[in-house]
Amino acid sequence: MKIKLYRFNPMTDSESRFDSYDVPAASNWTVMDVLDYISENLDSTIAYFKHGACDHGICGRCALRVNGIARLACSTEIAEEETLEITPMNENVIRDLVVKP
C-alpha cells in the first residue's frame, strides 16, 4: 500500500510537503494502524493524534482527511492495495496531522 502523508512543521518548514511510504497493510487495519506502523517502523518523526483511550470513534481528536474525505483515523478501515493521501483536518496545523480545533 502506498501512503502519501502531509508533513509540515511551522517552526522549521517554509512549505508543506508530502512524504511517501510503502506499508504492508492488513485487511483489518485502520488508518490509525497505518500511522502507527509508519511511526514505529519507518519514520518516528511523524506527528499525529494518538490517545490511550482511542479506537472507539467517539472523541474525534484523530480526525483527518483521507483522500480528501473527513474521517476518524481510529475507526476508518482501509482496503488492501489502496493508495491513501492523508492530510490534516484543517489549516490550523501545529505539526503534520496535529491541528488546533
Tab-separated table of N, CA and C in Angstrom:
chain	number	residue	atom	x	y	z
A	1	MET	N	0.840	-1.154	0.000
A	1	MET	CA	0.000	0.000	0.000
A	1	MET	C	0.894	1.228	0.000
A	2	LYS	N	0.526	2.211	-0.801
A	2	LYS	CA	1.286	3.463	-0.898
A	2	LYS	C	0.575	4.531	-0.078
A	3	ILE	N	1.315	5.197	0.799
A	3	ILE	CA	0.775	6.248	1.652
A	3	ILE	C	1.471	7.557	1.320
A	4	LYS	N	0.688	8.576	1.019
A	4	LYS	CA	1.208	9.933	0.853
A	4	LYS	C	0.768	10.704	2.085
A	5	LEU	N	1.738	11.136	2.880
A	5	LEU	CA	1.457	11.747	4.174
A	5	LEU	C	1.887	13.210	4.183
A	6	TYR	N	0.958	14.076	4.550
A	6	TYR	CA	1.214	15.508	4.658
A	6	TYR	C	2.205	15.762	5.789
A	7	ARG	N	3.206	16.577	5.513
A	7	ARG	CA	4.207	16.922	6.518
A	7	ARG	C	4.384	18.432	6.549
A	8	PHE	N	4.379	18.990	7.735
A	8	PHE	CA	4.638	20.422	7.899
A	8	PHE	C	4.904	20.728	9.360
A	9	ASN	N	6.023	21.377	9.609
A	9	ASN	CA	6.355	21.880	10.932
A	9	ASN	C	6.567	23.384	10.788
A	10	PRO	N	5.600	24.197	11.239
A	10	PRO	CA	5.714	25.640	11.040
A	10	PRO	C	6.935	26.263	11.709
A	11	MET	N	7.540	25.559	12.663
A	11	MET	CA	8.737	26.074	13.330
A	11	MET	C	9.992	25.952	12.462
A	12	THR	N	9.994	24.990	11.521
A	12	THR	CA	11.200	24.757	10.730
A	12	THR	C	10.977	24.758	9.220
A	13	ASP	N	9.747	24.530	8.776
A	13	ASP	CA	9.473	24.406	7.342
A	13	ASP	C	8.842	25.677	6.786
A	14	SER	N	9.264	26.072	5.593
A	14	SER	CA	8.633	27.223	4.938
A	14	SER	C	7.420	26.788	4.125
A	15	GLU	N	7.387	25.528	3.721
A	15	GLU	CA	6.272	24.999	2.944
A	15	GLU	C	5.961	23.573	3.394
A	16	SER	N	4.711	23.184	3.163
A	16	SER	CA	4.337	21.799	3.442
A	16	SER	C	4.828	20.906	2.305
A	17	ARG	N	4.845	19.607	2.570
A	17	ARG	CA	5.261	18.641	1.556
A	17	ARG	C	4.530	17.332	1.823
A	18	PHE	N	4.651	16.400	0.911
A	18	PHE	CA	4.147	15.046	1.118
A	18	PHE	C	5.323	14.091	1.114
A	19	ASP	N	5.357	13.206	2.103
A	19	ASP	CA	6.321	12.114	2.127
A	19	ASP	C	5.563	10.840	1.771
A	20	SER	N	6.200	9.958	1.032
A	20	SER	CA	5.562	8.705	0.616
A	20	SER	C	6.169	7.528	1.365
A	21	TYR	N	5.294	6.584	1.711
A	21	TYR	CA	5.711	5.392	2.448
A	21	TYR	C	5.035	4.171	1.841
A	22	ASP	N	5.743	3.061	1.803
A	22	ASP	CA	5.163	1.784	1.415
A	22	ASP	C	4.880	1.009	2.695
A	23	VAL	N	3.616	0.637	2.871
A	23	VAL	CA	3.179	-0.014	4.098
A	23	VAL	C	2.524	-1.348	3.759
A	24	PRO	N	2.931	-2.434	4.403
A	24	PRO	CA	2.303	-3.741	4.162
A	24	PRO	C	1.037	-3.886	5.014
A	25	ALA	N	-0.022	-3.205	4.632
A	25	ALA	CA	-1.244	-3.153	5.437
A	25	ALA	C	-2.032	-4.454	5.369
A	26	ALA	N	-2.651	-4.785	6.489
A	26	ALA	CA	-3.523	-5.958	6.569
A	26	ALA	C	-4.965	-5.543	6.288
A	27	SER	N	-5.798	-6.511	5.954
A	27	SER	CA	-7.166	-6.203	5.550
A	27	SER	C	-8.019	-5.599	6.660
A	28	ASN	N	-7.672	-5.831	7.917
A	28	ASN	CA	-8.484	-5.296	9.002
A	28	ASN	C	-7.875	-4.051	9.646
A	29	TRP	N	-6.892	-3.442	9.015
A	29	TRP	CA	-6.236	-2.263	9.557
A	29	TRP	C	-7.100	-1.025	9.412
A	30	THR	N	-6.890	-0.095	10.352
A	30	THR	CA	-7.496	1.229	10.258
A	30	THR	C	-6.416	2.216	9.817
A	31	VAL	N	-6.819	3.437	9.544
A	31	VAL	CA	-5.851	4.481	9.213
A	31	VAL	C	-4.888	4.677	10.385
A	32	MET	N	-5.384	4.560	11.610
A	32	MET	CA	-4.516	4.683	12.786
A	32	MET	C	-3.454	3.581	12.793
A	33	ASP	N	-3.815	2.369	12.401
A	33	ASP	CA	-2.837	1.284	12.310
A	33	ASP	C	-1.739	1.629	11.303
A	34	VAL	N	-2.126	2.233	10.202
A	34	VAL	CA	-1.151	2.651	9.184
A	34	VAL	C	-0.206	3.700	9.760
A	35	LEU	N	-0.760	4.712	10.436
A	35	LEU	CA	0.077	5.747	11.044
A	35	LEU	C	0.995	5.162	12.114
A	36	ASP	N	0.465	4.248	12.914
A	36	ASP	CA	1.292	3.588	13.927
A	36	ASP	C	2.432	2.812	13.278
A	37	TYR	N	2.134	2.093	12.198
A	37	TYR	CA	3.174	1.325	11.506
A	37	TYR	C	4.275	2.252	10.994
A	38	ILE	N	3.868	3.350	10.362
A	38	ILE	CA	4.865	4.296	9.854
A	38	ILE	C	5.713	4.829	11.001
A	39	SER	N	5.060	5.247	12.084
A	39	SER	CA	5.778	5.806	13.231
A	39	SER	C	6.720	4.802	13.884
A	40	GLU	N	6.281	3.566	14.023
A	40	GLU	CA	7.070	2.551	14.712
A	40	GLU	C	8.149	1.896	13.851
A	41	ASN	N	7.960	1.897	12.515
A	41	ASN	CA	8.877	1.142	11.654
A	41	ASN	C	9.593	1.945	10.575
A	42	LEU	N	9.034	3.088	10.174
A	42	LEU	CA	9.606	3.797	9.038
A	42	LEU	C	10.064	5.217	9.346
A	43	ASP	N	9.296	5.941	10.143
A	43	ASP	CA	9.608	7.346	10.389
A	43	ASP	C	9.008	7.778	11.721
A	44	SER	N	9.815	7.785	12.750
A	44	SER	CA	9.324	8.113	14.094
A	44	SER	C	9.074	9.605	14.285
A	45	THR	N	9.340	10.422	13.267
A	45	THR	CA	9.166	11.871	13.416
A	45	THR	C	7.767	12.358	13.049
A	46	ILE	N	6.902	11.493	12.536
A	46	ILE	CA	5.572	11.977	12.157
A	46	ILE	C	4.757	12.332	13.395
A	47	ALA	N	3.951	13.392	13.263
A	47	ALA	CA	3.102	13.838	14.370
A	47	ALA	C	1.640	13.606	13.992
A	48	TYR	N	0.937	12.875	14.850
A	48	TYR	CA	-0.486	12.614	14.665
A	48	TYR	C	-1.089	12.381	16.033
A	49	PHE	N	-2.404	12.499	16.157
A	49	PHE	CA	-3.031	12.339	17.454
A	49	PHE	C	-3.242	10.874	17.751
A	50	LYS	N	-2.679	10.428	18.855
A	50	LYS	CA	-2.848	9.056	19.332
A	50	LYS	C	-3.091	9.136	20.826
A	51	HIS	N	-4.172	8.565	21.282
A	51	HIS	CA	-4.548	8.632	22.692
A	51	HIS	C	-4.770	7.213	23.201
A	52	GLY	N	-4.430	6.968	24.441
A	52	GLY	CA	-4.567	5.643	25.029
A	52	GLY	C	-5.985	5.101	24.999
A	53	ALA	N	-6.970	5.985	25.063
A	53	ALA	CA	-8.372	5.554	25.054
A	53	ALA	C	-8.980	5.640	23.655
A	54	CYS	N	-8.133	5.775	22.658
A	54	CYS	CA	-8.627	5.905	21.286
A	54	CYS	C	-9.180	4.562	20.792
A	55	ASP	N	-9.563	4.520	19.563
A	55	ASP	CA	-10.101	3.344	18.878
A	55	ASP	C	-11.586	3.121	19.142
A	56	HIS	N	-12.248	4.123	19.666
A	56	HIS	CA	-13.686	3.995	19.896
A	56	HIS	C	-14.508	4.884	18.966
A	57	GLY	N	-13.860	5.796	18.233
A	57	GLY	CA	-14.571	6.669	17.305
A	57	GLY	C	-15.495	7.651	17.992
A	58	ILE	N	-15.134	8.070	19.203
A	58	ILE	CA	-16.017	8.934	19.977
A	58	ILE	C	-15.497	10.366	20.085
A	59	CYS	N	-14.240	10.545	20.467
A	59	CYS	CA	-13.752	11.885	20.814
A	59	CYS	C	-13.512	12.775	19.600
A	60	GLY	N	-13.139	12.214	18.473
A	60	GLY	CA	-12.907	12.995	17.265
A	60	GLY	C	-11.547	13.651	17.180
A	61	ARG	N	-10.684	13.418	18.148
A	61	ARG	CA	-9.370	14.061	18.135
A	61	ARG	C	-8.466	13.567	17.019
A	62	CYS	N	-8.720	12.364	16.529
A	62	CYS	CA	-7.873	11.817	15.458
A	62	CYS	C	-8.456	12.114	14.074
A	63	ALA	N	-9.346	13.095	13.998
A	63	ALA	CA	-9.946	13.459	12.712
A	63	ALA	C	-8.877	13.967	11.747
A	64	LEU	N	-8.969	13.521	10.518
A	64	LEU	CA	-8.084	13.952	9.441
A	64	LEU	C	-8.796	13.717	8.123
A	65	ARG	N	-8.130	13.986	7.038
A	65	ARG	CA	-8.718	13.747	5.718
A	65	ARG	C	-7.979	12.598	5.042
A	66	VAL	N	-8.751	11.650	4.551
A	66	VAL	CA	-8.205	10.511	3.824
A	66	VAL	C	-8.746	10.605	2.406
A	67	ASN	N	-7.834	10.812	1.460
A	67	ASN	CA	-8.222	11.027	0.065
A	67	ASN	C	-9.276	12.124	-0.045
A	68	GLY	N	-9.097	13.188	0.768
A	68	GLY	CA	-9.953	14.359	0.707
A	68	GLY	C	-11.249	14.281	1.505
A	69	ILE	N	-11.519	13.153	2.138
A	69	ILE	CA	-12.772	12.962	2.876
A	69	ILE	C	-12.472	12.951	4.380
A	70	ALA	N	-13.246	13.712	5.143
A	70	ALA	CA	-13.065	13.753	6.598
A	70	ALA	C	-13.341	12.383	7.196
A	71	ARG	N	-12.403	11.912	8.022
A	71	ARG	CA	-12.506	10.581	8.630
A	71	ARG	C	-11.902	10.607	10.034
A	72	LEU	N	-12.239	9.602	10.827
A	72	LEU	CA	-11.561	9.366	12.098
A	72	LEU	C	-10.538	8.264	11.861
A	73	ALA	N	-9.280	8.547	12.174
A	73	ALA	CA	-8.214	7.577	11.926
A	73	ALA	C	-8.424	6.285	12.700
A	74	CYS	N	-8.997	6.381	13.901
A	74	CYS	CA	-9.124	5.199	14.756
A	74	CYS	C	-10.193	4.223	14.290
A	75	SER	N	-11.150	4.685	13.505
A	75	SER	CA	-12.248	3.789	13.121
A	75	SER	C	-12.435	3.626	11.614
A	76	THR	N	-11.604	4.265	10.816
A	76	THR	CA	-11.714	4.136	9.362
A	76	THR	C	-10.865	2.981	8.876
A	77	GLU	N	-11.525	1.930	8.411
A	77	GLU	CA	-10.803	0.772	7.890
A	77	GLU	C	-10.310	1.063	6.484
A	78	ILE	N	-9.218	0.417	6.134
A	78	ILE	CA	-8.625	0.600	4.811
A	78	ILE	C	-8.783	-0.668	4.002
A	79	ALA	N	-8.686	-0.509	2.702
A	79	ALA	CA	-8.720	-1.665	1.804
A	79	ALA	C	-7.290	-1.967	1.366
A	80	GLU	N	-6.985	-3.235	1.230
A	80	GLU	CA	-5.658	-3.617	0.747
A	80	GLU	C	-5.462	-3.102	-0.674
A	81	GLU	N	-4.214	-2.846	-1.026
A	81	GLU	CA	-3.833	-2.362	-2.354
A	81	GLU	C	-4.415	-0.993	-2.666
A	82	GLU	N	-4.732	-0.234	-1.638
A	82	GLU	CA	-5.272	1.101	-1.804
A	82	GLU	C	-4.141	2.118	-1.655
A	83	THR	N	-4.265	3.240	-2.343
A	83	THR	CA	-3.354	4.353	-2.144
A	83	THR	C	-4.077	5.387	-1.304
A	84	LEU	N	-3.435	5.831	-0.233
A	84	LEU	CA	-4.052	6.807	0.654
A	84	LEU	C	-3.245	8.093	0.674
A	85	GLU	N	-3.956	9.210	0.582
A	85	GLU	CA	-3.353	10.515	0.821
A	85	GLU	C	-3.954	11.015	2.121
A	86	ILE	N	-3.110	11.213	3.121
A	86	ILE	CA	-3.567	11.596	4.457
A	86	ILE	C	-3.119	13.022	4.734
A	87	THR	N	-4.103	13.882	5.019
A	87	THR	CA	-3.850	15.292	5.262
A	87	THR	C	-4.551	15.743	6.546
A	88	PRO	N	-4.149	16.901	7.086
A	88	PRO	CA	-4.799	17.386	8.306
A	88	PRO	C	-6.249	17.780	8.050
A	89	MET	N	-7.010	17.843	9.124
A	89	MET	CA	-8.431	18.166	9.038
A	89	MET	C	-8.684	19.618	8.669
A	90	ASN	N	-7.808	20.525	9.103
A	90	ASN	CA	-7.987	21.936	8.771
A	90	ASN	C	-6.633	22.595	8.571
A	91	GLU	N	-6.649	23.894	8.356
A	91	GLU	CA	-5.429	24.649	8.043
A	91	GLU	C	-4.639	25.084	9.277
A	92	ASN	N	-5.163	24.849	10.472
A	92	ASN	CA	-4.504	25.284	11.703
A	92	ASN	C	-3.499	24.244	12.181
A	93	VAL	N	-2.500	23.990	11.361
A	93	VAL	CA	-1.546	22.909	11.624
A	93	VAL	C	-0.562	23.298	12.717
A	94	ILE	N	-0.504	22.445	13.735
A	94	ILE	CA	0.524	22.574	14.762
A	94	ILE	C	1.786	21.880	14.254
A	95	ARG	N	1.618	20.651	13.773
A	95	ARG	CA	2.704	19.901	13.128
A	95	ARG	C	2.095	18.683	12.444
A	96	ASP	N	2.441	18.468	11.192
A	96	ASP	CA	1.989	17.333	10.380
A	96	ASP	C	0.458	17.190	10.438
A	97	LEU	N	-0.062	16.160	11.093
A	97	LEU	CA	-1.511	15.918	11.122
A	97	LEU	C	-2.187	16.456	12.371
A	98	VAL	N	-1.419	17.067	13.264
A	98	VAL	CA	-1.976	17.621	14.504
A	98	VAL	C	-2.403	19.064	14.245
A	99	VAL	N	-3.650	19.368	14.531
A	99	VAL	CA	-4.201	20.698	14.279
A	99	VAL	C	-4.868	21.273	15.523
A	100	LYS	N	-5.002	22.601	15.525
A	100	LYS	CA	-5.820	23.258	16.539
A	100	LYS	C	-7.263	23.104	16.097
A	101	PRO	N	-8.170	22.844	17.044
A	101	PRO	CA	-9.593	22.689	16.653
A	101	PRO	C	-10.196	23.978	16.126
